[in-house]
mmCIF file of C-alpha atoms and ligand atoms in Angstrom:
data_model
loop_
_atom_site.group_PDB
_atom_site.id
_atom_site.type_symbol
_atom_site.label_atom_id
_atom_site.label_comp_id
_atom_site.label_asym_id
_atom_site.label_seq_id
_atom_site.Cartn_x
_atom_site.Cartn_y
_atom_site.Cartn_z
ATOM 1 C CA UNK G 1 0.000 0.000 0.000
ATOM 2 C CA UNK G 2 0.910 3.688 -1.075
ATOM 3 C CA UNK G 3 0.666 5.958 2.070
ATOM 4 C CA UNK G 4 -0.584 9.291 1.296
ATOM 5 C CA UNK G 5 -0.822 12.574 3.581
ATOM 6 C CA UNK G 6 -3.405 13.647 1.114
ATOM 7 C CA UNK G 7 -6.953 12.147 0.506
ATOM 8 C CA UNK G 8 -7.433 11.586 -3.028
ATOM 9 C CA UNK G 9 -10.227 9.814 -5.479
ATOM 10 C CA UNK G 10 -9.819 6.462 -4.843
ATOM 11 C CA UNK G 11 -7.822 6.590 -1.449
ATOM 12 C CA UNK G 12 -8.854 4.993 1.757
ATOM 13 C CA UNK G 13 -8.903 6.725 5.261
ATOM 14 C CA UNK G 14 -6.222 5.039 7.712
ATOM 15 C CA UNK G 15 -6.870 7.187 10.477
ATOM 16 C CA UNK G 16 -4.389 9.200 12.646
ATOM 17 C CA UNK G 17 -0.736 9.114 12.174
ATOM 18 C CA UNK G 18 0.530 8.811 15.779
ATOM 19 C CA UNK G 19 -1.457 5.905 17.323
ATOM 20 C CA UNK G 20 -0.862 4.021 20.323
ATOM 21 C CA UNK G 21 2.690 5.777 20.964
ATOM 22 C CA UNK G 22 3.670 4.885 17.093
ATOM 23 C CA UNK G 23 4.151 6.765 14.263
ATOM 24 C CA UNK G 24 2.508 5.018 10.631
ATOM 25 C CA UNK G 25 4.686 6.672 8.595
ATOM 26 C CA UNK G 26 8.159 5.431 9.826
ATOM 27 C CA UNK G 27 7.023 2.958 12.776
ATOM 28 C CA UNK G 28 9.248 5.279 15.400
ATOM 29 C CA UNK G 29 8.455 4.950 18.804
ATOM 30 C CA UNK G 30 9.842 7.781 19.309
ATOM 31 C CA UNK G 31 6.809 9.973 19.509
ATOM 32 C CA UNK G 32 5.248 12.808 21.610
ATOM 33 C CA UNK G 33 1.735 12.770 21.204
ATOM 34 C CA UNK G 34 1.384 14.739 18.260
ATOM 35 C CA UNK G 35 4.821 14.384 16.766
ATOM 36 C CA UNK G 36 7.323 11.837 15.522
ATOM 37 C CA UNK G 37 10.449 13.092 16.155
ATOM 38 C CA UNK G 38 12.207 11.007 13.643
ATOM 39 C CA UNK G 39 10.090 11.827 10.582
ATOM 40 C CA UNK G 40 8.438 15.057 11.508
ATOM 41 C CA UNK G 41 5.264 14.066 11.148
ATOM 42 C CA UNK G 42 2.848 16.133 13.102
ATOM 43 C CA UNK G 43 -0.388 14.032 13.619
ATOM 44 C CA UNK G 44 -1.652 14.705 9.881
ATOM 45 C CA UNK G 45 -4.278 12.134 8.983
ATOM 46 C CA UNK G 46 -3.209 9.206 6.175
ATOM 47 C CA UNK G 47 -4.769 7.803 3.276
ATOM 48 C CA UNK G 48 -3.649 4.371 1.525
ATOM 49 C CA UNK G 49 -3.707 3.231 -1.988
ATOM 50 C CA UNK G 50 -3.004 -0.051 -3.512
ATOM 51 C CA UNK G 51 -0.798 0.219 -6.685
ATOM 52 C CA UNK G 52 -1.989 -1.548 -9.524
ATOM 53 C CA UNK G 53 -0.156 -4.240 -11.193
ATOM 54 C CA UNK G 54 -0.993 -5.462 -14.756
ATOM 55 C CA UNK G 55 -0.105 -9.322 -15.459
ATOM 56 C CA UNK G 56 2.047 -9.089 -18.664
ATOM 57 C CA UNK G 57 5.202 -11.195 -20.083
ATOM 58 C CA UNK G 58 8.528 -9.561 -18.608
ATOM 59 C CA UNK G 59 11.276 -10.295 -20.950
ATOM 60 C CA UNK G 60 14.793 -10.554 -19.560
ATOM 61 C CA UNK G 61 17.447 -9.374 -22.562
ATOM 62 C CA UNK G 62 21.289 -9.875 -21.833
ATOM 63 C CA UNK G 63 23.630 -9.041 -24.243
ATOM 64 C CA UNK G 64 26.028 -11.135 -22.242
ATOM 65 C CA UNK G 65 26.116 -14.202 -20.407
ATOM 66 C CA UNK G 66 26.782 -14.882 -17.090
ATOM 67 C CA UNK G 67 30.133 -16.409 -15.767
ATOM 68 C CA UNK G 68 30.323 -19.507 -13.594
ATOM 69 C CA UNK G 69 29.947 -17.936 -10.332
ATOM 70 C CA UNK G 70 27.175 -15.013 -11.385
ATOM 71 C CA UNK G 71 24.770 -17.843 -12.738
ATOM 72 C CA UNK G 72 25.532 -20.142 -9.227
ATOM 73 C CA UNK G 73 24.709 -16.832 -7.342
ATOM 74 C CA UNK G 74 21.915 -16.431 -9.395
ATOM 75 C CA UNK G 75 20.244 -19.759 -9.092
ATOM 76 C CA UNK G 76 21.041 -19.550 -5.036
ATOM 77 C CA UNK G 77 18.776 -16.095 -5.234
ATOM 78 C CA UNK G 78 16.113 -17.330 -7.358
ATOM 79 C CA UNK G 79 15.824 -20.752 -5.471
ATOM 80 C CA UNK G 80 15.503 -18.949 -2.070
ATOM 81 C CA UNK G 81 13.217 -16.691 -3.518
ATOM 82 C CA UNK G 82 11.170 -19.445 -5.029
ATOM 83 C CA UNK G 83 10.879 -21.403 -1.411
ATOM 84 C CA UNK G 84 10.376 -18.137 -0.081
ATOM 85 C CA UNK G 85 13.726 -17.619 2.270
ATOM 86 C CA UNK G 86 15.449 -14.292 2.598
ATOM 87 C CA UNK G 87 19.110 -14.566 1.545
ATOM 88 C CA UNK G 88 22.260 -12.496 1.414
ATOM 89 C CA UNK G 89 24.923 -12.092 -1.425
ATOM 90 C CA UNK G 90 28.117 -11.138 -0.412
ATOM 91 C CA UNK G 91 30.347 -10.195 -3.339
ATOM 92 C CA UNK G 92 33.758 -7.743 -3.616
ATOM 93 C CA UNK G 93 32.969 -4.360 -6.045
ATOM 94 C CA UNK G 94 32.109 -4.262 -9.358
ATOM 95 C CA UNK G 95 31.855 -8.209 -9.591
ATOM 96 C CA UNK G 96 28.819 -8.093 -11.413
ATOM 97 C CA UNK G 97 26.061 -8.392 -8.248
ATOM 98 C CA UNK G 98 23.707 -6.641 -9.542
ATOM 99 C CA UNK G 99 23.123 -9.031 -12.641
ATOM 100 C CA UNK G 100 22.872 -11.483 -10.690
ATOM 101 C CA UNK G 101 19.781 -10.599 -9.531
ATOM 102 C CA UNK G 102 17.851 -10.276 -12.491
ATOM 103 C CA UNK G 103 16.323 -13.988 -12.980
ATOM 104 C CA UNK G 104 14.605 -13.583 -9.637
ATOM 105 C CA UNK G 105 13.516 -10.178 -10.358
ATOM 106 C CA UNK G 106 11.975 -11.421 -13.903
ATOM 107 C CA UNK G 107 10.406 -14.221 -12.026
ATOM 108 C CA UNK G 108 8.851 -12.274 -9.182
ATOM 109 C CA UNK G 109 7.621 -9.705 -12.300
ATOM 110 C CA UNK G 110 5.859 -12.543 -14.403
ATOM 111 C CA UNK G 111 3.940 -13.895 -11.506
ATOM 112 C CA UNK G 112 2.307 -10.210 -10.810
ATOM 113 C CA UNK G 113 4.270 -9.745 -8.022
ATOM 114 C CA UNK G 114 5.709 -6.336 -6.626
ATOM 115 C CA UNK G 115 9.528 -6.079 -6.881
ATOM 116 C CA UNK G 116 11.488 -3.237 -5.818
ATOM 117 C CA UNK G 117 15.183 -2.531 -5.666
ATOM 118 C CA UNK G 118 17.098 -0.373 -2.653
ATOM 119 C CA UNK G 119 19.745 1.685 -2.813
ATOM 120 C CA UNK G 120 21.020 3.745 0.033
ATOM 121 C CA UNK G 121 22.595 6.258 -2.131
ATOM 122 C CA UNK G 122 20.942 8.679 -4.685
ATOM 123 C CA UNK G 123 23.451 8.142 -6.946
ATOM 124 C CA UNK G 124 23.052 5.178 -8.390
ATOM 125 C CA UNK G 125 19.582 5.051 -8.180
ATOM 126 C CA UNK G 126 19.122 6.690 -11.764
ATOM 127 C CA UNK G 127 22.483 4.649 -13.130
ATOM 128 C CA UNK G 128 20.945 1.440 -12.522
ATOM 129 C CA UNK G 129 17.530 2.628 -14.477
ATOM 130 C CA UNK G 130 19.500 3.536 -16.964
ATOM 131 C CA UNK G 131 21.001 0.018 -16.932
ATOM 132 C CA UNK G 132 17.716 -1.847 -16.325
ATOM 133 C CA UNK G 133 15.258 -0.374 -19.503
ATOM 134 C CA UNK G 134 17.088 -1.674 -22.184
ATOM 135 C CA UNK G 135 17.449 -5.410 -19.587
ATOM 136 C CA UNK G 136 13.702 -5.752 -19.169
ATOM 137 C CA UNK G 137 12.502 -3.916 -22.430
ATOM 138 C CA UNK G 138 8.673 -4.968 -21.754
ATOM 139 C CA UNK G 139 8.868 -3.529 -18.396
ATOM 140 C CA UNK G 140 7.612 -0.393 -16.926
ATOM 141 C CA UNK G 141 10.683 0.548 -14.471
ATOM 142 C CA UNK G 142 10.365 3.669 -12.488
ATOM 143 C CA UNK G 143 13.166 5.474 -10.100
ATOM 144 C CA UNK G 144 12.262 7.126 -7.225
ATOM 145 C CA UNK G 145 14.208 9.619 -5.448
ATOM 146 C CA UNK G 146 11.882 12.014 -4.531
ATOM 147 C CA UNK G 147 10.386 13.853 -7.289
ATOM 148 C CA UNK G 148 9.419 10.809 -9.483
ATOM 149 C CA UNK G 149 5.778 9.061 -9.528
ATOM 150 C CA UNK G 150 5.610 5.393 -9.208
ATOM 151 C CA UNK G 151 2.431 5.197 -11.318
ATOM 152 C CA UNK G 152 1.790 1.741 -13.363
ATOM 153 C CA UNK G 153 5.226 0.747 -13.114
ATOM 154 C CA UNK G 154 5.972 -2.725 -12.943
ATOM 155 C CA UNK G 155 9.610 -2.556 -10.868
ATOM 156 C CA UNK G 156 10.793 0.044 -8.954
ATOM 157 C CA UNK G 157 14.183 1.728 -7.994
ATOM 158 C CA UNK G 158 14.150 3.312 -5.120
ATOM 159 C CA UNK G 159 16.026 5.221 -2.729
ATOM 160 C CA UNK G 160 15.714 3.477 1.016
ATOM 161 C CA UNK G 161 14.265 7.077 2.364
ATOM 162 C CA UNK G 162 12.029 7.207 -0.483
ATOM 163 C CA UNK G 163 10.175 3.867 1.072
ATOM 164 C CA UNK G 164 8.527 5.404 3.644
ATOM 165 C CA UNK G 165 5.541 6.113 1.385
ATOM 166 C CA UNK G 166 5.012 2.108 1.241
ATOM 167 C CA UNK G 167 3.527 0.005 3.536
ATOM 168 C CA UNK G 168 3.067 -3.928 2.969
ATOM 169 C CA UNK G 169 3.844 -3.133 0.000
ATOM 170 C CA UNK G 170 6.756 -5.429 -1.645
ATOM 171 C CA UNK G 171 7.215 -9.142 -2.546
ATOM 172 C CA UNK G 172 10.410 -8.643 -3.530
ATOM 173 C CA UNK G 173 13.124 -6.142 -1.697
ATOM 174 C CA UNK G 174 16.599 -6.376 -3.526
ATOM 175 C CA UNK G 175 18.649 -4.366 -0.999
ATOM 176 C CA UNK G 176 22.108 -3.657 -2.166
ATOM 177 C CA UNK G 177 24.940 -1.911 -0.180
ATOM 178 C CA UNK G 178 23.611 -3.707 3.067
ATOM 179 C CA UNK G 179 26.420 -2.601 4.787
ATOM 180 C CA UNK G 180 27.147 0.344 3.862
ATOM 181 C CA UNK G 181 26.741 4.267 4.914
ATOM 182 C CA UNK G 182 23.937 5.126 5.261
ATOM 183 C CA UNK G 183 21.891 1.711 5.695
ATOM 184 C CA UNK G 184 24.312 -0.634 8.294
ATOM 185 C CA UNK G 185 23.664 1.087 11.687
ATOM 186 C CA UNK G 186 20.580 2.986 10.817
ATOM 187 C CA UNK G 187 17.452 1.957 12.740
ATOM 188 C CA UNK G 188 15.289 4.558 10.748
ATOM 189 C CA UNK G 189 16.214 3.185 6.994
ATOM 190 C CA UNK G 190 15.817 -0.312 8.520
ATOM 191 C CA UNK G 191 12.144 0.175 9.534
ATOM 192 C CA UNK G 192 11.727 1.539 6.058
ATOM 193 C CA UNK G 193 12.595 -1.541 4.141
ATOM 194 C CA UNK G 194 10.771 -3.717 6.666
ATOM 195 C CA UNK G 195 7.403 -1.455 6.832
ATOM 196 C CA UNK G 196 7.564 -1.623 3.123
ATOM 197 C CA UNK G 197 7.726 -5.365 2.434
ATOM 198 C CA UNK G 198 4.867 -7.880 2.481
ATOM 199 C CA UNK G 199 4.620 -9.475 5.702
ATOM 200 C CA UNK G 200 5.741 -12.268 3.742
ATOM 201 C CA UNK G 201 7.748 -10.650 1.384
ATOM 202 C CA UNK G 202 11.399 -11.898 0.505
ATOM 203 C CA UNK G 203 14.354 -9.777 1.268
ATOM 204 C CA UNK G 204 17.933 -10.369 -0.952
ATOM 205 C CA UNK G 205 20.804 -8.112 0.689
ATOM 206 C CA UNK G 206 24.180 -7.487 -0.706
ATOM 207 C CA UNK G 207 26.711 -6.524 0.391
ATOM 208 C CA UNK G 208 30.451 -6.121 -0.389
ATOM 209 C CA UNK G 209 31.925 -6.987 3.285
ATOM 210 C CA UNK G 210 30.875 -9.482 5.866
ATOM 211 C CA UNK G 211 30.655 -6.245 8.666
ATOM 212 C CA UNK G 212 27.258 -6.515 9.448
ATOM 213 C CA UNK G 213 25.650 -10.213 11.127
ATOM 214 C CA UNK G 214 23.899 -11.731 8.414
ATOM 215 C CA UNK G 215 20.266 -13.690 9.148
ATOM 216 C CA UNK G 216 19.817 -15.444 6.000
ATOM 217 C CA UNK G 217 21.908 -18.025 3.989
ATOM 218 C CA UNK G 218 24.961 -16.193 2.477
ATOM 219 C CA UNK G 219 26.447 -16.884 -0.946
ATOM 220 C CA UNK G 220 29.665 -15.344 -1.371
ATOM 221 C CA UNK G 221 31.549 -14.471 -4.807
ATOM 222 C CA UNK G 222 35.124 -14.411 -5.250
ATOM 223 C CA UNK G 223 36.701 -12.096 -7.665
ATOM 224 C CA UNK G 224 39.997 -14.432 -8.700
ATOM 225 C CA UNK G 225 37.131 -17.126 -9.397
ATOM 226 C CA UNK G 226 36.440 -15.268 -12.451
ATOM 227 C CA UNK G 227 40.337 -14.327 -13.455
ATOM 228 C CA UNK G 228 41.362 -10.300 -14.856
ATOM 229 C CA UNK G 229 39.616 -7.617 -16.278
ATOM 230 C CA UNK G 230 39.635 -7.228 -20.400
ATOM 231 C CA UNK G 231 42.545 -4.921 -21.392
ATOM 232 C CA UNK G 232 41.188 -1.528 -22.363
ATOM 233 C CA UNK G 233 42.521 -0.921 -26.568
ATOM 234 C CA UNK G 234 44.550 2.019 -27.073
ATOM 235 C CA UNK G 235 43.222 3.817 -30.189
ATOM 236 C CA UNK G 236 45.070 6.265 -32.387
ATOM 237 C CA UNK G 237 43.947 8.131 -34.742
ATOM 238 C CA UNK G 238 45.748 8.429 -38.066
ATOM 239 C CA UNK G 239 45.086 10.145 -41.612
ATOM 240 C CA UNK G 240 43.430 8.786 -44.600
ATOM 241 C CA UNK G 241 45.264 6.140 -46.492
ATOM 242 C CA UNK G 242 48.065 6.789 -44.329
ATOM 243 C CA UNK G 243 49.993 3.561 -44.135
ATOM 244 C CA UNK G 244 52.176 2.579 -40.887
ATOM 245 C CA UNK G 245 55.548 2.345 -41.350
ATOM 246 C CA UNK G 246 57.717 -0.808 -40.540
ATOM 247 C CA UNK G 247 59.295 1.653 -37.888
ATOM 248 C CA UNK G 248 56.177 2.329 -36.117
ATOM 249 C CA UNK G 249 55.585 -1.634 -35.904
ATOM 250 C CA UNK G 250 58.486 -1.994 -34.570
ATOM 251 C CA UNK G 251 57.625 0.317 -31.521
ATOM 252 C CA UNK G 252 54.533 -1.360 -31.182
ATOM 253 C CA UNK G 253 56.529 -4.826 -31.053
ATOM 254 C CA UNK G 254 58.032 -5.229 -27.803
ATOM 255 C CA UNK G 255 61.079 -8.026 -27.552
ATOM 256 C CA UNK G 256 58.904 -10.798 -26.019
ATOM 257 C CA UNK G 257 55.241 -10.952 -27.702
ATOM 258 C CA UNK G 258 54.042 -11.315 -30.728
ATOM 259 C CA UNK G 259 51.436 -9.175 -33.046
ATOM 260 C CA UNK G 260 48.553 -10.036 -35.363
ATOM 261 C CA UNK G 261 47.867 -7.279 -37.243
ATOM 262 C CA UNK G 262 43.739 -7.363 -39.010
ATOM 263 C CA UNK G 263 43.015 -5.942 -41.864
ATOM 264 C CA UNK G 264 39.585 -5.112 -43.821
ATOM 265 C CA UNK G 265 40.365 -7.160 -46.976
ATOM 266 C CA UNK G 266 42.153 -9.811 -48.471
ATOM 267 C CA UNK G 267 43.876 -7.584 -50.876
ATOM 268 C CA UNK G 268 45.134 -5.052 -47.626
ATOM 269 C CA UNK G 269 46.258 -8.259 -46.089
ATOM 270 C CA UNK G 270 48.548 -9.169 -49.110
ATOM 271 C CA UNK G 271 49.880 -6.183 -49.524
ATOM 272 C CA UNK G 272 50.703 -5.292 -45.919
ATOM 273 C CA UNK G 273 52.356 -8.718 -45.814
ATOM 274 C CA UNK G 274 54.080 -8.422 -48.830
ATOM 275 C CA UNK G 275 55.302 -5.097 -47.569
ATOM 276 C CA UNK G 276 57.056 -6.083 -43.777
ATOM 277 C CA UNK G 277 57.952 -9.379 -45.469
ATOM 278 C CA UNK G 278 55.673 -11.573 -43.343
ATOM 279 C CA UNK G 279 53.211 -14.373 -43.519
ATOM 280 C CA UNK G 280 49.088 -13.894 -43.890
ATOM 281 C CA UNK G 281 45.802 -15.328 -43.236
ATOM 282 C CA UNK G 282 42.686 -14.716 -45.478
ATOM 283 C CA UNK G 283 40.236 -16.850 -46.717
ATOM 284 C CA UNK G 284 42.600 -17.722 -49.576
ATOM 285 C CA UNK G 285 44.623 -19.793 -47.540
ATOM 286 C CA UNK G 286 43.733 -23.251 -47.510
ATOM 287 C CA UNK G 287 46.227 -24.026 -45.105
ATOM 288 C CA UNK G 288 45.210 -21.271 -42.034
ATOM 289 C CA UNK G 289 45.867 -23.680 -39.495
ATOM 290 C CA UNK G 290 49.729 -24.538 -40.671
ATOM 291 C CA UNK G 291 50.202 -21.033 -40.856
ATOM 292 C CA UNK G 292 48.844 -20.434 -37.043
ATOM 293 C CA UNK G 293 51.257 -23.223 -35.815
ATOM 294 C CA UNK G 294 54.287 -22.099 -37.296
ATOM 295 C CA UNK G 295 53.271 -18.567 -35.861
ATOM 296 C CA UNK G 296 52.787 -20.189 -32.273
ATOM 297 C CA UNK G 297 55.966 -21.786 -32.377
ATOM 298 C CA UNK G 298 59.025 -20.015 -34.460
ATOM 299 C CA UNK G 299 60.563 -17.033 -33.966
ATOM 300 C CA UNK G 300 58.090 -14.570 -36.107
ATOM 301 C CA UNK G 301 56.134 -12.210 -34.021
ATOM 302 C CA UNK G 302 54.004 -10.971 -36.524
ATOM 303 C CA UNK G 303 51.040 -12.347 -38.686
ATOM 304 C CA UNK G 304 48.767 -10.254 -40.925
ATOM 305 C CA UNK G 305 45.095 -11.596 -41.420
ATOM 306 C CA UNK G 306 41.677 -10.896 -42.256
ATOM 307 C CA UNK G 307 39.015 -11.329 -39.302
ATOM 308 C CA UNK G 308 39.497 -14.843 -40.350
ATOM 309 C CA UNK G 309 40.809 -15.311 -37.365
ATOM 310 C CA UNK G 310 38.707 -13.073 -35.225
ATOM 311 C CA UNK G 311 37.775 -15.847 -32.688
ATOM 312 C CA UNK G 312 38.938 -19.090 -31.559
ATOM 313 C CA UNK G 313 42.743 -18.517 -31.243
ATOM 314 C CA UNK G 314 44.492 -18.529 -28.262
ATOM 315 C CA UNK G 315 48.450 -17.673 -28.377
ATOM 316 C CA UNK G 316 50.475 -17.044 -25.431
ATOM 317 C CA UNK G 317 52.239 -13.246 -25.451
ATOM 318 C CA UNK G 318 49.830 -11.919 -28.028
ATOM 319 C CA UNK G 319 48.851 -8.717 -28.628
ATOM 320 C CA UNK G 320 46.325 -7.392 -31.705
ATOM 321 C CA UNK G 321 46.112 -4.477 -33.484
ATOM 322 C CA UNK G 322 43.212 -3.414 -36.191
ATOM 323 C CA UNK G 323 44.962 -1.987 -38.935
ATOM 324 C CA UNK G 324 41.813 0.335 -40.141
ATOM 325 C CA UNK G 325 39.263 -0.256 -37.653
ATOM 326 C CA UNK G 326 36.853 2.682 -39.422
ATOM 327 C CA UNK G 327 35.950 0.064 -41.912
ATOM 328 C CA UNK G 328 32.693 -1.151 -41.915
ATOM 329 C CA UNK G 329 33.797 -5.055 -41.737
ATOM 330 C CA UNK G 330 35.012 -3.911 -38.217
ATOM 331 C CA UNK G 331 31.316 -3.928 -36.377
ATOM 332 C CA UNK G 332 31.767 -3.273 -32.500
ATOM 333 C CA UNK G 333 31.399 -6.843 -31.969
ATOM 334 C CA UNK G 334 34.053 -7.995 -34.002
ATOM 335 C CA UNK G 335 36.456 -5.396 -32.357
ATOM 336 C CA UNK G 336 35.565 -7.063 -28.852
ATOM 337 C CA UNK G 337 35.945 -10.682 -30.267
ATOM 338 C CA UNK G 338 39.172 -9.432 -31.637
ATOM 339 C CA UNK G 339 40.046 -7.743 -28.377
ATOM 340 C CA UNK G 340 39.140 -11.091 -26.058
ATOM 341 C CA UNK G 341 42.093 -13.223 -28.564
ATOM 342 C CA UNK G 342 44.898 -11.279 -26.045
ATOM 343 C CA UNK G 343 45.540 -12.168 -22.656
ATOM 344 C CA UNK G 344 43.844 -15.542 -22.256
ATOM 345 C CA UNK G 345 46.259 -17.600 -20.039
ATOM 346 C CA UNK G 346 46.876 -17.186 -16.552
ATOM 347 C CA UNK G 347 50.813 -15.990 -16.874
ATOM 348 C CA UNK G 348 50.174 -13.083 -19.495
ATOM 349 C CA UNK G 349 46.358 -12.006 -18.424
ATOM 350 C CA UNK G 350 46.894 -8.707 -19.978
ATOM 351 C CA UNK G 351 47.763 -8.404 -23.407
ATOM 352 C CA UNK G 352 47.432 -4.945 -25.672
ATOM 353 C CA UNK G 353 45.180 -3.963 -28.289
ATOM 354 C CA UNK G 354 45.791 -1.289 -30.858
ATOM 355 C CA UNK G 355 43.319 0.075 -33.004
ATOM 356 C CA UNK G 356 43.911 2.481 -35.059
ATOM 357 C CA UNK G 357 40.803 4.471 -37.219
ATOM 358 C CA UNK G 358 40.465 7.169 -40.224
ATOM 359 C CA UNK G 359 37.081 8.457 -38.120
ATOM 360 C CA UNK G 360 35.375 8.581 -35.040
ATOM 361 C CA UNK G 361 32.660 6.033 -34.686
ATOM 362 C CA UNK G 362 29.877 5.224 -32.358
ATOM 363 C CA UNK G 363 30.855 1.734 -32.624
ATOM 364 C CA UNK G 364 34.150 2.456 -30.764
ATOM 365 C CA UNK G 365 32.179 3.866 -27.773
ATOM 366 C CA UNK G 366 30.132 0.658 -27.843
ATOM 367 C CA UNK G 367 33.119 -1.289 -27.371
ATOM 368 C CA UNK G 368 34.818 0.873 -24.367
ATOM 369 C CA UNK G 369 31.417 0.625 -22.864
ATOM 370 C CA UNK G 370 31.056 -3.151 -23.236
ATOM 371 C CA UNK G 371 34.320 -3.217 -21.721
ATOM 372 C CA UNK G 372 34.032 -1.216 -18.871
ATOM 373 C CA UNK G 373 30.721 -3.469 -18.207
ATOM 374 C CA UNK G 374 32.583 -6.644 -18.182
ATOM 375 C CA UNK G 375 34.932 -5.441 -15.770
ATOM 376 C CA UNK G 376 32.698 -4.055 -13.127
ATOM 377 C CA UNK G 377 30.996 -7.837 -13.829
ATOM 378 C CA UNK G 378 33.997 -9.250 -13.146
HETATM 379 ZN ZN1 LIG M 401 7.619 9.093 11.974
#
């Protein structure tokens, strides 16, 4: 229920808001009797109204998947939710907690239920909207920190001050930053979320330290379970038709690693190769897979090729550059396939990625975006 201090068409008369040495709004005791001294509320009388839920489909769209440990955490939520048990997720920053919820959200959704997410701080509350329209595209999502309306939205992201305009309101109360400033140690915010959920609603809490006593089975994720962030490409920007010199490869080349330079075309990739005296890869080769070995093992450290070999090679001491990245054969995901080839083994996780482009792109943003995504999953 939606407390209002305001009667209003279809609103329902609750009665006083200081009764019995309590105040409705924020459940403080601490009350004289005709002020809460926590809220300020000064004996005003309250109205209630039920938000309405329409039963639709919720879709749930990730453009990535989940790694080993996000989809065990998820299943632990979504299980606990299902036999209705609060539970707590404990994972270090940026590793991707967030996403984890998501299956239990779209489940509590698709069964008409009422799912909201906390968030102590104001902050985030309109990042993670951002991040959650284009996750559940059939969903009305709604922020509220104060000057928003919650009308006909589906899922909510809310502020924890902003919840003391709900009462038994919530199936589902994702909490996150449990134990964290302003939340851990605040008996106010805590009678928020609790006056707000369903007397048997579910709460999830996370949390990125173990300070506060947990009540509820814990799953905890490890960051080295998932291994190193994705390298960040360094892009340069270079004239028209400009072609690098065998000089400027060289600097690239460091002493110990090796270089696969991609192209746009077969004919580029002849050339270029024909030019620093080195082998290529194209589509013309029958014999890709000889020429991949030899690379591996001798002493050459550089290979020209088409995005032949945009996936499914691994090669220790790698690093990749894309020769003329503004071409359209280039799409943003082929740049990130290209930039996952380097640093895929444990003793070189970080390898470099050069791109170098005639024009500034959108597609280049895409791919420093995606990458800065990852890495906060991680
Ligand atoms: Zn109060």
């Amino acid at each position: 229920m939606k407390i209002l201090k305001r009667k209003t068409t279809n609103s329902v008369y609750l009665g006083e808001s200081i009764k019995d040495g309590m105040c409705l709004i924020c459940e403080s005791k601490n009350v004289t009797s005709n002020k809460c001294l926590e809220c300020g509320n000064t004996q005003i009388p309250v109205y209630g109204i039920q938000r309405k839920v329409i039963n639709k489909n919720h879709i749930l769209k990730l453009n990535f998947s989940l790694s080993c440990a996000q989809r065990q955490a998820s299943n632990f939520l979504l299980n606990h939710y299902k036999n209705r048990k609060n539970a707590y997720l404990k994972a270090v920053c940026g590793s991707g907690k967030t996403e984890v919820t998501y299956e239990t959200i779209l489940y509590s959704l698709n069964r008409g239920e009422k799912p909201l997410i906390a968030i102590p701080r104001k902050e985030i509350v309109q990042e993670l909207f951002q991040r959650l329209k284009s996750t559940f595209p059939s969903t009305i999502i709604k922020f509220l920190d104060g000057k928003n309306h919650d009308d006909e939205a589906d899922l909510l992201i809310s502020t924890v001050h902003q919840l003391i305009n709900y009462k038994d309101e919530f199936d589902l109360i994702i909490l996150d930053e449990a134990d964290a400033f302003p939340y851990a140690n605040n008996d106010y915010l805590k009678r928020l979320v609790s006056k707000s959920l369903k007397k048997d609603g579910i709460i999830i809490k996370m949390s990125a330290t173990e300070k506060e006593y947990v009540d509820a089975d814990t799953f905890t994720m490890n960051r080295r379970y998932h291994g190193y962030n994705l390298k960040m490409p360094i892009f340069y920007k270079m004239k028209p038709s400009k072609i690098i010199s065998s000089n400027e490869f060289k600097e690239i080349l460091s002493s110990n690693r090796k270089l696969i330079i991609y192209v746009s075309s077969i004919n580029k990739a002849e050339r270029l190769a024909e030019e620093l005296n080195v082998n290529c890869c194209t589509s013309k080769n029958k014999n890709t897979s000889d020429i991949i070995k030899s690379f591996k093992s001798n002493k050459d450290k550089l290979l020209i090729s088409t995005t032949i070999l945009e996936r499914g090679i691994t090669i220790k001491n790698l690093d990749s550059m894309i020769y003329d990245a503004s071409d359209r054969i280039f799409s943003h995901q082929t740049i990130i396939q290209i930039c996952g080839r380097v640093g895929r083994s444990y003793d070189d996780p970080y390898g470099n990625i050069y791109i170098f482009y005639e024009k500034n792109s959108i597609k280049f943003n895409l791919v420093k975006d995606y990458i800065n995504r990852m890495n906060r999953m991680l």
